[in-house]
Short mmCIF file of C-alpha atoms and ligand atoms in Angstrom, two decimals:
data_model
loop_
_atom_site.label_atom_id
_atom_site.label_comp_id
_atom_site.label_asym_id
_atom_site.label_seq_id
_atom_site.Cartn_x
_atom_site.Cartn_y
_atom_site.Cartn_z
CA SER A 264 40.61 93.03 22.48
CA ILE A 265 38.43 94.93 24.90
CA SER A 266 37.70 98.64 24.64
CA ALA A 267 39.08 101.12 27.15
CA GLU A 268 35.56 101.71 28.47
CA LYS A 269 34.95 98.02 29.06
CA GLU A 270 38.33 97.69 30.69
CA PHE A 271 37.51 100.62 32.96
CA ASN A 272 34.22 98.98 33.95
CA LEU A 273 35.97 95.74 34.63
CA ILE A 274 38.42 97.45 36.93
CA GLY A 275 35.54 99.20 38.67
CA GLU A 276 33.68 95.93 39.18
CA THR A 277 36.78 94.22 40.46
CA PHE A 278 37.29 97.05 42.90
CA ASN A 279 33.70 96.82 44.10
CA TYR A 280 34.09 93.11 44.49
CA MET A 281 37.30 93.51 46.46
CA ALA A 282 35.76 96.16 48.69
CA ASP A 283 32.86 93.82 49.33
CA VAL A 284 35.16 90.94 50.19
CA ILE A 285 37.27 93.07 52.51
CA GLU A 286 34.22 94.46 54.27
CA ARG A 287 32.83 90.99 54.70
CA ALA A 288 36.13 89.74 56.02
CA THR A 289 36.40 92.49 58.62
CA TYR A 290 32.75 92.05 59.52
CA GLU A 291 33.22 88.34 60.02
CA LYS A 292 36.38 88.99 61.96
CA ARG A 293 34.54 91.42 64.20
CA ILE A 294 31.78 88.90 64.82
CA ALA A 295 34.39 86.23 65.48
CA GLN A 296 36.23 88.47 67.92
CA GLU A 297 33.04 89.45 69.70
CA SER A 298 31.94 85.87 70.11
CA LYS A 299 35.41 84.85 71.25
CA GLN A 300 35.25 87.51 73.93
CA ARG A 301 31.81 86.36 75.01
CA LEU A 302 33.07 82.80 75.05
CA MET A 303 35.93 83.74 77.36
CA MET A 304 33.54 85.60 79.66
CA ASP A 305 31.16 82.63 79.82
CA LEU A 306 34.00 80.21 80.40
CA SER A 307 35.50 82.35 83.15
CA HIS A 308 32.13 82.58 84.84
CA ASP A 309 31.55 78.82 84.64
CA LEU A 310 35.01 78.16 86.08
CA LYS A 311 34.73 80.78 88.77
CA THR A 312 31.55 79.36 90.30
CA PRO A 313 32.99 75.92 91.16
CA ILE A 314 36.42 77.26 92.15
CA THR A 315 34.77 79.64 94.62
CA SER A 316 33.02 76.77 96.40
CA ILE A 317 36.12 74.57 96.25
CA HIS A 318 38.08 77.37 97.86
CA GLY A 319 35.46 77.89 100.56
CA TYR A 320 35.19 74.20 101.53
CA ALA A 321 38.96 73.69 101.41
CA GLN A 322 39.53 76.76 103.55
CA ALA A 323 37.09 75.54 106.19
CA LEU A 324 38.88 72.17 106.30
CA VAL A 325 42.39 73.65 106.32
CA GLU A 326 41.54 76.05 109.13
CA GLY A 327 40.17 73.16 111.16
CA ARG A 328 36.72 74.70 111.41
CA VAL A 329 34.97 71.43 110.60
CA GLU A 330 35.26 68.93 113.41
CA ASP A 331 32.43 66.58 112.61
CA LYS A 332 33.81 63.63 110.59
CA GLN A 333 30.62 63.31 108.52
CA ARG A 334 30.76 66.94 107.56
CA GLN A 335 34.43 66.72 106.67
CA LYS A 336 33.55 63.88 104.33
CA LYS A 337 30.73 65.89 102.82
CA TYR A 338 33.03 68.84 102.16
CA LEU A 339 35.62 66.60 100.52
CA PHE A 340 32.88 65.14 98.36
CA TYR A 341 31.82 68.65 97.25
CA ILE A 342 35.43 69.50 96.41
CA TYR A 343 35.76 66.30 94.41
CA ASN A 344 32.52 66.93 92.50
CA LYS A 345 33.22 70.55 91.71
CA SER A 346 36.74 69.82 90.51
CA THR A 347 35.41 67.03 88.29
CA GLN A 348 32.99 69.53 86.78
CA MET A 349 35.83 71.99 86.12
CA THR A 350 37.94 69.30 84.49
CA ARG A 351 35.08 68.36 82.19
CA LEU A 352 34.55 71.98 81.25
CA ILE A 353 38.22 72.53 80.42
CA GLN A 354 38.40 69.30 78.42
CA ASN A 355 35.32 70.28 76.41
CA MET A 356 36.68 73.76 75.81
CA LEU A 357 40.00 72.34 74.57
CA GLU A 358 38.12 69.98 72.30
CA LEU A 359 36.09 72.86 70.86
CA PHE A 360 39.19 74.96 70.19
CA LYS A 361 41.41 72.14 68.96
CA VAL A 362 39.69 71.76 65.60
CA ASP A 363 40.30 75.46 64.85
CA THR A 364 44.05 75.45 65.45
CA PRO A 365 46.17 75.87 62.29
CA ASN A 366 47.85 72.49 62.75
CA PHE A 367 44.63 70.57 62.95
CA ARG A 368 43.87 68.43 59.89
CA PRO A 369 40.65 66.44 59.88
CA ASN A 370 41.19 62.92 58.63
CA VAL A 371 38.22 62.87 56.26
CA GLU A 372 37.99 59.95 53.87
CA ARG A 373 35.21 58.29 51.94
CA LYS A 374 34.58 54.97 53.61
CA GLU A 375 31.94 52.49 54.71
CA ILE A 376 29.89 53.89 57.56
CA GLY A 377 27.29 51.25 58.52
CA GLU A 378 29.69 49.09 60.50
CA PHE A 379 31.19 52.15 62.15
CA LEU A 380 27.76 53.26 63.33
CA ARG A 381 26.98 49.74 64.61
CA GLU A 382 30.13 49.84 66.71
CA ARG A 383 29.30 53.28 68.14
CA ILE A 384 25.85 52.02 69.15
CA ALA A 385 27.40 48.94 70.76
CA ASP A 386 29.59 51.33 72.80
CA VAL A 387 26.56 53.08 74.32
CA TYR A 388 24.23 50.11 74.50
CA ASP A 389 24.74 49.53 78.26
CA ASP A 390 23.99 53.18 79.03
CA VAL A 391 20.85 53.04 76.89
CA GLU A 392 19.70 49.96 78.82
CA ARG A 393 20.50 51.54 82.17
CA ASN A 394 18.41 54.57 81.27
CA ALA A 395 15.60 52.33 80.06
CA LEU A 396 15.35 54.06 76.69
CA LEU A 397 13.76 51.96 73.98
CA LEU A 398 16.30 51.81 71.18
CA ASN A 399 15.27 51.53 67.57
CA PHE A 400 18.43 51.18 65.48
CA SER A 401 18.57 50.63 61.75
CA VAL A 402 21.12 50.71 58.96
CA PRO A 403 20.57 49.69 55.32
CA ASP A 404 21.57 46.08 54.65
CA HIS A 405 23.94 47.15 51.87
CA GLU A 406 27.22 48.98 52.36
CA VAL A 407 26.97 52.76 52.68
CA TYR A 408 29.85 55.08 51.87
CA ALA A 409 30.26 58.59 53.24
CA GLN A 410 32.99 61.16 53.84
CA TYR A 411 33.89 61.29 57.49
CA ASP A 412 36.62 61.36 60.10
CA PRO A 413 35.95 58.48 62.54
CA GLU A 414 37.24 60.39 65.55
CA LEU A 415 35.24 63.56 64.85
CA LEU A 416 32.08 61.70 63.90
CA GLY A 417 32.42 59.39 66.90
CA ARG A 418 32.31 62.43 69.20
CA VAL A 419 29.28 63.87 67.40
CA ILE A 420 27.32 60.64 67.84
CA GLN A 421 28.51 60.27 71.43
CA ASN A 422 27.40 63.79 72.35
CA LEU A 423 23.99 63.49 70.70
CA ILE A 424 23.28 60.16 72.36
CA ALA A 425 24.56 61.39 75.73
CA ASN A 426 22.00 64.22 75.52
CA ALA A 427 19.22 61.80 74.63
CA LEU A 428 20.16 59.76 77.70
CA LEU A 429 20.40 62.80 79.95
CA TYR A 430 17.29 64.71 78.99
CA ASN A 431 14.77 61.98 78.26
CA PRO A 432 12.72 60.13 80.86
CA ALA A 433 12.88 56.33 81.11
CA GLY A 434 10.56 54.51 78.75
CA THR A 435 10.86 57.05 75.92
CA HIS A 436 12.12 56.09 72.49
CA LEU A 437 15.51 56.65 70.90
CA ARG A 438 15.81 56.11 67.16
CA VAL A 439 19.17 55.96 65.43
CA GLU A 440 18.96 55.51 61.70
CA LEU A 441 21.38 55.57 58.79
CA VAL A 442 19.77 56.82 55.59
CA GLU A 443 21.22 57.20 52.11
CA ASP A 444 19.74 59.03 49.14
CA ASP A 445 21.09 60.43 45.85
CA GLN A 446 22.43 63.57 47.52
CA GLU A 447 23.86 62.58 50.87
CA VAL A 448 24.16 60.19 53.78
CA ARG A 449 22.30 61.03 56.98
CA ILE A 450 22.46 59.79 60.52
CA GLU A 451 19.26 60.62 62.35
CA ILE A 452 19.23 60.57 66.14
CA ALA A 453 15.70 61.15 67.36
CA ASP A 454 14.02 60.92 70.73
CA THR A 455 10.52 61.21 72.13
CA GLY A 456 11.59 63.01 75.30
CA ILE A 457 11.24 66.57 76.61
CA GLY A 458 12.06 68.28 73.30
CA ILE A 459 13.71 71.65 72.68
CA PRO A 460 11.52 74.78 72.44
CA LYS A 461 11.46 76.20 68.91
CA GLU A 462 12.78 79.61 69.97
CA LEU A 463 16.02 77.89 71.04
CA TRP A 464 16.59 76.06 67.77
CA THR A 465 18.94 78.66 66.30
CA THR A 466 21.00 79.31 69.43
CA ILE A 467 21.04 75.87 71.04
CA PHE A 468 24.23 74.99 69.08
CA ASP A 469 26.07 78.00 70.53
CA PRO A 470 28.54 77.36 73.35
CA PHE A 471 27.04 77.58 76.86
CA VAL A 472 23.42 77.81 75.71
CA ARG A 473 21.33 75.43 77.82
CA GLY A 474 17.61 74.88 78.15
CA ASP A 475 15.82 75.82 81.39
CA GLN A 476 15.12 72.20 82.25
CA ALA A 477 18.75 71.32 81.64
CA ARG A 478 19.95 73.67 84.36
CA THR A 479 18.64 71.32 87.00
CA HIS A 480 20.94 68.61 85.60
CA THR A 481 24.34 69.44 86.96
CA GLY A 482 27.29 68.03 85.11
CA GLY A 483 26.48 69.44 81.68
CA THR A 484 28.85 72.01 80.23
CA GLY A 485 26.64 73.51 77.53
CA LEU A 486 29.35 72.65 75.00
CA GLY A 487 28.18 69.26 73.69
CA LEU A 488 26.14 70.57 70.78
CA ALA A 489 28.72 73.24 69.91
CA ILE A 490 31.37 70.51 69.62
CA ALA A 491 28.97 68.32 67.61
CA LEU A 492 28.25 71.14 65.15
CA LYS A 493 31.86 72.15 64.72
CA ASN A 494 33.06 68.59 64.23
CA THR A 495 30.36 67.96 61.63
CA GLU A 496 31.26 71.11 59.69
CA LYS A 497 34.96 70.18 59.75
CA MET A 498 33.97 67.06 57.80
CA GLY A 499 32.10 69.16 55.21
CA GLY A 500 28.74 68.16 56.65
CA THR A 501 25.91 69.90 58.48
CA LEU A 502 23.98 69.25 61.66
CA THR A 503 20.30 70.14 61.88
CA LEU A 504 17.51 69.99 64.44
CA ARG A 505 13.79 69.61 63.92
CA SER A 506 10.71 68.04 65.47
CA GLY A 507 8.56 65.30 63.99
CA ASP A 508 4.94 64.26 64.52
CA GLU A 509 5.76 61.74 67.19
CA GLU A 510 9.36 62.62 67.91
CA SER A 511 10.31 65.68 69.91
CA SER A 512 13.96 66.21 68.93
CA ILE A 513 15.42 64.96 65.69
CA PHE A 514 19.11 65.71 65.21
CA THR A 515 20.38 64.91 61.72
CA ILE A 516 24.03 64.63 60.76
CA HIS A 517 24.26 65.25 56.99
CA LEU A 518 27.42 63.87 55.39
CA LYS A 519 28.77 64.05 51.86
CA LYS A 520 28.72 60.82 49.87
P1 LIG B 707 24.63 70.34 77.96
O1 LIG B 707 23.92 69.05 77.65
O2 LIG B 707 25.93 70.15 78.61
O3 LIG B 707 23.76 71.34 78.66
P2 LIG B 707 24.65 70.66 75.07
O4 LIG B 707 25.34 71.67 74.21
O5 LIG B 707 24.93 69.24 74.80
O6 LIG B 707 24.99 71.06 76.56
O7 LIG B 707 23.08 70.88 74.96
C1 LIG B 707 22.56 72.19 75.06
C2 LIG B 707 21.14 72.15 75.58
O8 LIG B 707 20.29 71.57 74.59
C3 LIG B 707 20.91 71.30 76.81
O9 LIG B 707 21.20 72.01 77.96
C4 LIG B 707 19.44 70.95 76.70
O10 LIG B 707 18.65 72.04 77.18
C5 LIG B 707 19.20 70.89 75.21
N1 LIG B 707 19.19 69.52 74.64
C6 LIG B 707 20.18 68.92 73.95
N2 LIG B 707 19.83 67.70 73.52
C7 LIG B 707 18.55 67.50 73.95
C8 LIG B 707 17.60 66.43 73.80
N3 LIG B 707 17.89 65.29 73.14
N4 LIG B 707 16.36 66.61 74.36
C9 LIG B 707 16.06 67.74 75.03
N5 LIG B 707 16.91 68.77 75.20
C10 LIG B 707 18.14 68.67 74.66
#
């Protein structure tokens, strides 16, 4: 049996622990709320910009202020482009939120991953060729098992490769490699393109954070890496970024065995 003093201490410690947990919970909640608010502000801004131009071009057409057929066509083209951009943004946003809804259950199972990766690479092979990236793809010649959800992982790989295609000049290298060690299974997606400045490494996975050079590429939503990170974490994995000697961006998806 424990003495009254010990019991008292135990209660005290438990109380401290509880206080700590509660404080942490409210702190995390506050952070979560703040970032949700910022997210909504960013999203509203990114939706407002295209809708303002759509409205302007449509108004000019509706009011019959554009008589020249060529110019009418040009305005319609702008409207089409801007609305495509908005659709992409909304789809990405829904994708980012979907995995956090209470009903969402990731379908994570331990299964063979080499063949799955081969298929994903086959899916993007034409795009890689079109962009004249030199692909270096390797998987071990034995079966590799990892814990993953094919749909979530498929999107992670797709987003990382889409970025490599978008941000890297023709003739640069793209390496996709499946590696297994005692601890984990890794998919490395590395390129020798423009790289990501070190000061952006911690924030680049946040929604709407884009590099300066990326701003000239219209069509991006700034959500690709945020989705990739969230999907990876939903599978119990992690997603990291580093630079190598010869390679400028190395994204690594770490999965449990
Ligand atoms: P988006 O590509 O739509 O801008 P992402 O979240 O996918 O959004 O990427 C965020 C930013 O990270 C990009 O704007 C770009 O600056 C940078 N980036 C991502 N992948 C690469 C890459 N492979 N090489 C260079 N820069 C990259």
